[in-house]
Structure formats: structure tokens, C-alpha cells
Amino acid sequence: MFKPKEYLIHGLLFVLTLITTTLAGGEWVYGKSVVADGDSFLTWEYFLKSMAFSIPFVGILLIHELGHFFTSVYHKVKCSLPYFIPAWLGFIGAPSIGTFGAIIRMKTHVDSRKKFFDIGVAGPIAGFVIALGVLIYGFSTLPPADYIYAIHPEYANPDFEGYGEDVLDFELGGNFLFWALGELFADPDRMPAMSEVIHYPFLFAGYLALFFTALNLLPIGQLDGGHVVFGLFPKHHKQISIAVFTLFLAYAGVGMISPLMPVEELMIRIPIYVGFLYLCYSRTDFTLQTKLSIVLTLAAAQYSLAFFKPEWEGYQGWLFFAFLLGRVMGLRHPEVSGIKPLDTNRKIIGWIAILIFALCFSPKPFIFT
């Protein structure tokens, strides 16, 4: 049982997150904000309309965390209620989605591989099922094609040739599942471009849910995907985690250092970037020599690739998440007693989770130009 104070704290964080995601929804969907003036001000009417984004989005996050929570309860593993993390940055003019997500905290040691697997996989699968429903509904009920003119009346002007340089150009990156659902359920004449999906609340909420699902299912460390890999391949989790993390960093950092950059810039950028890479590996149990070998080889490979393929760029937005994984969360998985194999049903679920990751992952989820 939880104390009344805990219910109050978790309930307050949930309500605050619902409010901040509604504020963010107003900014993305309708271009209206509580810190704007005139026609761009987020009125009560548009605040309520923006809940068409925040309710499904926060609802999917809630179902995800409740999947972890109720599985923990089933296995008699003490844990906290979901902690929602509100994060609205509109007051400083920065784009945000109103939250950094939600987590639950384990209060007791998880003593078996089966429990780790069940708790880890339950959240993303539960959230994925709801996200699938939200996206199918969103694609099946697209508004008429001229809906976008209510948000961007300038599009109706035949002389409109694009925004000025002072306007942020943004679009969502693709992933296979989002594309496939659009092909199956959307009217082609009403289907928005990826640069306009942010104005369709159910589609935007569903897209973000797929993004968080893929993020959690990365087979690294103690992420949900790490628990899945630990369940399926307990003797090889460390190698898989390090390998995937290295590939993740290798892709993210493409273009960070290039022989085409001015020498003066490279003299500053190279030591900073190499130092960053070292920090990402600093919590591994490799020797100093091995860490330096990995870091220098990785940086050299990225530098050489930039010489032969200067047009190739990774997604530098992943670098911060890689830093959190390597330096803060760590790449190892907690040890458990015994390595008894999972039963067939759990193995099937594990491979389904890996498939879900592949379907939901977007190499460049948010593209700013």
C-alpha cells in the first residue's frame, strides 16, 4: 500500500504533465501559446482542443508505466507509482512536448531473469498496443484536406513560396510502422506531409508514442530493450549492449568532425568530441587502454568517412541520449542468480518486442533545418 502523501505527489505530477503537454499541444497543433499575444494566444477554447493531443499522448505513457507497475505487483516486486515528469519550455520560446516521459522506481531487488524480462517487456508492449489504436483512429478519421488552411491560411495563397528565414523549419522523420499505417488506413487525398503531422493531434501523439517505444526498446544496458536482451541472451548481454551502443554512437556522430572543416575549428572540436566519447564509455569495466582504443578508433572512422562521404550526416540529437546511457545509466545489466532459460512463450514475446523496436525506430525522428 502507498501512503496518502505518495498518491498526492504522483497525482500532482500527473496533472501537471497533462497541463504542460496540453500547452505544448497548443503550440504544435494550433500555433498558439499562453505567452503569445493577439491571435496567437492560447485561449481556453484552444486549450481544450489541445487535449486531443495531450490525453492520448499522456494516456499512452500511463499505460506503458502501468504495464511495468502491474507486472511488478504480480511478481511481488515493490515499486513506486509512475512518476510523470512535466517539462514545458514555451516560456523561453523553445519547442517541447510538455514532458520528459515517466518512470517507476524499483524499491526491492529483482532476483530473477524472468522477472526482469516480464517487467521490462510489459511496458512497451502495453503502450504500443494503445499507440497502434490511436494511430489507426487518427489515420481513419483525417479531417478534410483544407483543414490545414485553418492553421496555415497562407497555404491558400497561390503566391506562397515558403516561410522566411526567421521561421523554424521542422518535420518528423519517418519510421516503417507510421508509413505503413498511413498506407493502410488513411485517405491519400487527406494524408498530411511529415512536416504537417504536428497539426494532427492523434497522429502526433501516436508518432511520439512510437518514438518513446523505440527509445525504451533499444537493446542497451537497463533500458526495457536491455531487459529483453538479457532475458533472451543472458550470457551475451554485455557484448550486445556494448556493440549496439557503439553503433548508436557511430551513427549519431557522423559529421561531427570532418577534414573539410577549418583547421582552427578542428583543433577545438576534435579534443572536445574525443573527450565526450570517452565519457560515454567511462562507466564500462574496460581498461583505460581499451577505452581509449575504442574512442580513438570510433573518432578516426567518423573522420575518415566524412572525407569520402561528406554529404553523410548522422543524427546529433542522439548524442545527448548516448551520453545519458553511457555515463549516467550505464551499459551493464544487474546480475541475477541463475540463468535458467525463458519458456517458449516468453521467447516469442521477446522477439516480438525486437520486431516492434525495428518497426518504430526512426534514425532521424525530429528534423530541424
Coordinates of C-alpha atoms in Angstrom, one line a residue, residues 39-364:
D39 CA -4.5 35.8 -32.4
S40 CA -1.6 33.5 -31.3
F41 CA -2.7 33.5 -27.6
L42 CA -3.8 30.1 -26.4
T43 CA -7.4 30.7 -25.3
W44 CA -9.4 28.4 -23.1
E45 CA -11.2 27.1 -26.2
Y46 CA -7.9 26.1 -27.8
F47 CA -6.6 24.7 -24.6
L48 CA -9.5 22.3 -24.5
K49 CA -9.0 21.4 -28.2
S50 CA -5.3 20.7 -27.5
M51 CA -6.3 17.9 -25.1
A52 CA -6.9 15.9 -28.3
F53 CA -3.1 15.7 -28.3
S54 CA -2.3 15.6 -24.6
I55 CA -4.9 13.0 -23.4
P56 CA -3.9 10.2 -25.9
F57 CA -0.2 11.0 -25.5
V58 CA -0.1 11.0 -21.7
G59 CA -2.6 8.1 -21.7
I60 CA -0.1 6.0 -23.7
L61 CA 2.7 6.9 -21.4
L62 CA 0.5 6.0 -18.4
I63 CA -0.4 2.6 -19.9
H64 CA 3.3 2.0 -20.6
E65 CA 4.2 2.6 -17.0
L66 CA 1.2 0.7 -15.6
G67 CA 2.4 -2.3 -17.7
H68 CA 5.6 -2.1 -15.7
F69 CA 3.7 -1.4 -12.4
F70 CA 1.2 -4.2 -12.5
T71 CA 3.8 -6.8 -13.7
S72 CA 5.9 -5.8 -10.7
V73 CA 3.0 -6.2 -8.4
Y74 CA 2.3 -9.6 -10.0
H75 CA 5.9 -10.7 -9.3
K76 CA 5.8 -9.2 -5.8
V77 CA 8.5 -6.7 -6.6
K78 CA 8.0 -3.5 -4.7
C79 CA 8.0 -0.4 -6.8
S80 CA 6.7 3.2 -6.9
L81 CA 3.7 4.6 -8.7
P82 CA 4.6 6.2 -12.0
Y83 CA 6.5 9.4 -11.7
F84 CA 5.5 11.8 -14.6
I85 CA 8.0 14.5 -15.5
P86 CA 6.4 17.7 -16.7
A87 CA 8.6 19.8 -18.9
W88 CA 7.1 22.8 -20.8
L89 CA 9.7 25.2 -22.3
G90 CA 7.3 27.6 -24.1
F91 CA 8.1 30.3 -21.6
I92 CA 11.6 30.6 -23.0
G93 CA 10.4 30.2 -26.6
A94 CA 11.9 26.7 -27.0
P95 CA 10.0 23.8 -28.6
S96 CA 9.0 21.0 -26.2
I97 CA 6.4 18.2 -26.0
G98 CA 5.5 19.0 -22.4
T99 CA 7.2 16.1 -20.7
F100 CA 10.4 14.1 -20.3
G101 CA 8.3 11.0 -20.0
A102 CA 7.5 8.9 -16.9
I103 CA 9.3 6.3 -14.8
I104 CA 8.7 3.9 -12.0
R105 CA 11.3 3.2 -9.3
M106 CA 12.1 -0.3 -8.1
K107 CA 12.2 -0.5 -4.3
T108 CA 13.4 -4.0 -3.9
H109 CA 16.0 -6.2 -5.7
V110 CA 14.7 -8.1 -8.7
D111 CA 16.1 -11.6 -8.2
S112 CA 15.4 -13.4 -11.4
R113 CA 15.9 -13.1 -15.1
K114 CA 12.2 -14.0 -15.7
K115 CA 11.0 -11.1 -13.5
F116 CA 13.4 -8.6 -15.2
F117 CA 12.1 -9.8 -18.6
D118 CA 8.4 -9.6 -17.7
I119 CA 8.6 -6.2 -16.1
G120 CA 10.8 -4.8 -18.8
V121 CA 8.7 -6.0 -21.8
A122 CA 5.3 -5.4 -20.3
G123 CA 5.5 -1.6 -20.5
P124 CA 6.5 -1.0 -24.2
I125 CA 4.1 -3.7 -25.4
A126 CA 1.2 -2.3 -23.5
G127 CA 1.9 1.2 -24.6
F128 CA 2.5 0.0 -28.2
V129 CA -0.9 -1.6 -28.4
I130 CA -2.6 1.7 -27.3
A131 CA -0.5 3.7 -29.7
L132 CA -1.5 1.4 -32.5
G133 CA -5.1 2.1 -31.7
V134 CA -4.6 5.9 -31.5
L135 CA -2.8 5.9 -34.9
I136 CA -5.4 3.8 -36.6
Y137 CA -8.1 6.1 -35.3
G138 CA -6.1 9.1 -36.3
F139 CA -5.4 7.9 -39.9
S140 CA -9.0 6.7 -40.3
T141 CA -10.6 10.0 -39.3
L142 CA -8.4 12.5 -41.0
P143 CA -10.1 15.9 -41.5
P144 CA -10.7 17.3 -45.0
A145 CA -7.6 18.4 -46.9
D146 CA -8.5 22.0 -46.4
Y147 CA -8.2 21.6 -42.6
I148 CA -4.6 22.8 -42.8
Y149 CA -5.7 26.2 -44.2
A150 CA -7.3 26.9 -40.8
I151 CA -3.9 26.7 -39.2
H152 CA -1.8 27.9 -42.2
P153 CA -4.1 30.3 -44.2
E154 CA -1.0 31.4 -46.1
Y155 CA -1.0 28.0 -47.9
A156 CA -4.2 29.0 -49.7
N157 CA -2.3 31.9 -51.3
P158 CA -1.1 30.7 -54.8
D159 CA 1.9 33.0 -54.5
F160 CA 3.1 31.4 -51.2
E161 CA 6.6 30.1 -51.6
G162 CA 7.6 29.2 -48.1
Y163 CA 8.5 30.8 -44.8
G164 CA 11.1 33.4 -44.2
E165 CA 14.5 32.7 -42.7
D166 CA 13.3 33.6 -39.2
V167 CA 10.8 30.8 -39.0
L168 CA 11.9 27.4 -37.7
D169 CA 11.5 24.7 -40.4
F170 CA 10.6 21.3 -38.8
E171 CA 9.4 17.9 -39.7
L172 CA 9.0 14.5 -38.3
G173 CA 11.3 11.7 -39.5
G174 CA 9.8 8.5 -40.9
N175 CA 9.5 5.1 -39.4
F176 CA 8.2 2.0 -41.1
L177 CA 5.1 1.5 -38.9
F178 CA 3.9 5.1 -39.2
W179 CA 4.3 4.9 -43.0
A180 CA 2.5 1.5 -43.2
L181 CA -0.5 2.6 -41.1
G182 CA -0.9 5.7 -43.3
E183 CA -0.9 3.5 -46.4
L184 CA -3.4 1.1 -44.9
F185 CA -5.9 3.4 -43.2
A186 CA -5.5 7.0 -44.5
D187 CA -7.3 8.6 -47.4
P188 CA -4.4 9.6 -49.7
D189 CA -6.1 12.9 -50.5
R190 CA -6.2 13.8 -46.8
M191 CA -2.8 12.4 -45.8
P192 CA -0.6 15.2 -44.4
A193 CA 3.1 15.7 -45.2
M194 CA 5.5 14.8 -42.4
S195 CA 6.1 18.5 -41.9
E196 CA 2.4 18.9 -41.1
V197 CA 1.7 15.9 -38.9
I198 CA 2.3 18.1 -35.9
H199 CA -1.0 19.7 -36.6
Y200 CA -3.0 16.4 -36.4
P201 CA -3.2 15.7 -32.7
F202 CA -3.9 12.0 -32.8
L203 CA -1.2 11.4 -35.4
F204 CA 1.4 13.5 -33.5
A205 CA 0.6 11.8 -30.2
G206 CA 0.9 8.4 -31.8
Y207 CA 4.1 9.3 -33.5
L208 CA 5.7 10.4 -30.2
A209 CA 4.5 7.2 -28.6
L210 CA 6.3 5.2 -31.3
F211 CA 9.4 7.3 -30.7
F212 CA 9.4 6.6 -26.9
T213 CA 8.6 2.9 -27.5
A214 CA 11.6 2.6 -29.8
L215 CA 13.8 4.5 -27.3
N216 CA 12.8 2.2 -24.5
L217 CA 13.4 -0.9 -26.6
L218 CA 17.0 -0.1 -27.5
P219 CA 18.9 -3.2 -26.6
I220 CA 21.3 -1.4 -24.3
G221 CA 22.0 -1.5 -20.6
Q222 CA 19.0 -1.4 -18.3
L223 CA 16.5 0.0 -20.8
D224 CA 13.4 -2.1 -21.4
G225 CA 15.1 -3.5 -24.5
G226 CA 18.2 -4.3 -22.4
H227 CA 16.0 -6.4 -20.1
V228 CA 14.6 -8.2 -23.2
V229 CA 18.1 -9.0 -24.5
F230 CA 19.2 -10.1 -21.0
G231 CA 16.2 -12.5 -20.9
L232 CA 16.9 -13.9 -24.4
F233 CA 20.7 -13.9 -24.3
P234 CA 21.9 -13.7 -20.7
K235 CA 25.4 -14.7 -21.4
H236 CA 25.8 -12.2 -24.2
H237 CA 24.0 -9.1 -22.9
K238 CA 27.2 -7.3 -22.2
Q239 CA 28.6 -7.8 -25.7
I240 CA 25.3 -6.9 -27.4
S241 CA 24.8 -3.8 -25.2
I242 CA 28.3 -2.5 -26.0
A243 CA 28.1 -3.3 -29.7
V244 CA 24.7 -1.7 -30.2
F245 CA 25.8 1.3 -28.1
T246 CA 28.9 1.7 -30.2
L247 CA 26.9 1.5 -33.4
F248 CA 24.4 4.0 -32.0
L249 CA 27.3 6.5 -31.2
A250 CA 29.0 5.8 -34.5
Y251 CA 25.8 6.8 -36.4
A252 CA 24.9 9.7 -34.2
G253 CA 28.4 11.3 -34.5
V254 CA 28.8 11.1 -38.3
G255 CA 29.6 14.6 -39.4
M256 CA 30.8 15.9 -36.0
I257 CA 34.4 16.0 -37.2
S258 CA 35.4 16.3 -40.8
P259 CA 38.6 17.1 -42.7
L260 CA 36.6 19.7 -44.7
M261 CA 36.2 21.8 -41.6
P262 CA 38.7 24.7 -41.0
V263 CA 41.8 23.7 -39.1
E264 CA 41.1 26.2 -36.3
E265 CA 37.7 24.7 -35.8
L266 CA 39.0 21.1 -35.8
M267 CA 41.7 22.0 -33.2
I268 CA 38.8 22.8 -30.8
R269 CA 36.2 20.3 -31.9
I270 CA 38.3 17.1 -32.0
P271 CA 39.5 17.2 -28.4
I272 CA 36.1 18.1 -27.1
Y273 CA 34.4 15.3 -29.2
V274 CA 37.0 12.7 -28.2
G275 CA 36.6 13.7 -24.6
F276 CA 32.8 13.4 -25.0
L277 CA 33.2 9.9 -26.4
Y278 CA 35.5 8.9 -23.6
L279 CA 32.9 10.0 -21.0
C280 CA 30.3 7.8 -22.8
Y281 CA 32.5 4.8 -22.2
S282 CA 33.8 5.8 -18.8
R283 CA 31.5 3.6 -16.7
T284 CA 32.3 0.4 -18.6
D285 CA 34.7 -2.1 -17.0
F286 CA 37.2 -1.9 -19.8
T287 CA 40.8 -1.0 -19.1
L288 CA 41.9 2.6 -19.8
Q289 CA 43.8 1.4 -22.9
T290 CA 40.7 -0.4 -24.3
K291 CA 38.5 2.6 -23.7
L292 CA 41.0 4.9 -25.5
S293 CA 41.3 2.4 -28.3
I294 CA 37.6 2.3 -28.9
V295 CA 37.2 6.1 -28.6
L296 CA 40.1 6.9 -31.0
T297 CA 39.1 4.2 -33.5
L298 CA 35.5 5.5 -33.5
A299 CA 36.5 9.1 -34.0
A300 CA 39.0 8.2 -36.7
A301 CA 36.4 6.1 -38.6
Q302 CA 33.9 9.0 -38.4
Y303 CA 36.6 11.5 -39.6
S304 CA 37.6 9.2 -42.5
L305 CA 34.0 8.6 -43.5
A306 CA 33.5 12.4 -43.7
F307 CA 36.4 12.6 -46.2
F308 CA 34.9 10.0 -48.6
K309 CA 31.2 10.8 -47.9
P310 CA 31.0 14.4 -46.8
E311 CA 27.2 14.5 -47.5
W312 CA 26.5 11.8 -45.0
E313 CA 25.3 13.0 -41.6
G314 CA 24.2 11.1 -38.5
Y315 CA 21.6 12.4 -36.1
Q316 CA 23.4 14.5 -33.5
G317 CA 20.3 14.7 -31.4
W318 CA 21.1 11.1 -30.3
L319 CA 24.4 12.2 -28.8
F320 CA 22.8 13.5 -25.6
F321 CA 20.9 10.3 -25.1
A322 CA 24.0 8.3 -25.7
F323 CA 25.7 10.3 -23.0
L324 CA 22.9 9.6 -20.6
L325 CA 23.1 5.9 -21.4
G326 CA 26.9 5.6 -21.1
R327 CA 27.7 8.0 -18.3
V328 CA 24.5 8.1 -16.2
M329 CA 22.6 4.9 -16.6
G330 CA 25.4 2.6 -17.5
L331 CA 25.6 -0.2 -20.1
R332 CA 25.6 -3.2 -17.8
H333 CA 22.6 -5.2 -16.5
P334 CA 22.2 -6.1 -12.9
E335 CA 23.3 -9.6 -12.1
V336 CA 20.7 -12.3 -11.0
S337 CA 21.2 -15.7 -9.6
G338 CA 21.0 -18.4 -12.2
I339 CA 20.5 -18.3 -16.0
K340 CA 17.5 -20.7 -16.4
P341 CA 16.2 -20.3 -20.0
L342 CA 13.0 -18.5 -20.6
D343 CA 10.0 -20.6 -21.7
T344 CA 8.9 -20.6 -25.3
N345 CA 6.1 -18.1 -24.9
R346 CA 8.4 -15.5 -23.3
K347 CA 11.0 -16.1 -26.1
I348 CA 8.3 -15.3 -28.7
I349 CA 7.3 -12.2 -26.8
G350 CA 10.9 -11.2 -26.7
W351 CA 11.3 -11.4 -30.4
I352 CA 8.0 -9.6 -30.9
A353 CA 9.5 -6.7 -28.8
I354 CA 12.6 -6.7 -31.0
L355 CA 10.3 -6.5 -34.1
I356 CA 8.3 -3.6 -32.5
F357 CA 11.6 -1.8 -32.0
A358 CA 12.5 -2.2 -35.7
L359 CA 9.1 -1.1 -36.8
C360 CA 9.0 2.0 -34.5
F361 CA 12.6 3.2 -34.7
S362 CA 13.3 6.4 -36.7
P363 CA 17.0 7.2 -37.5
K364 CA 16.1 10.9 -37.6

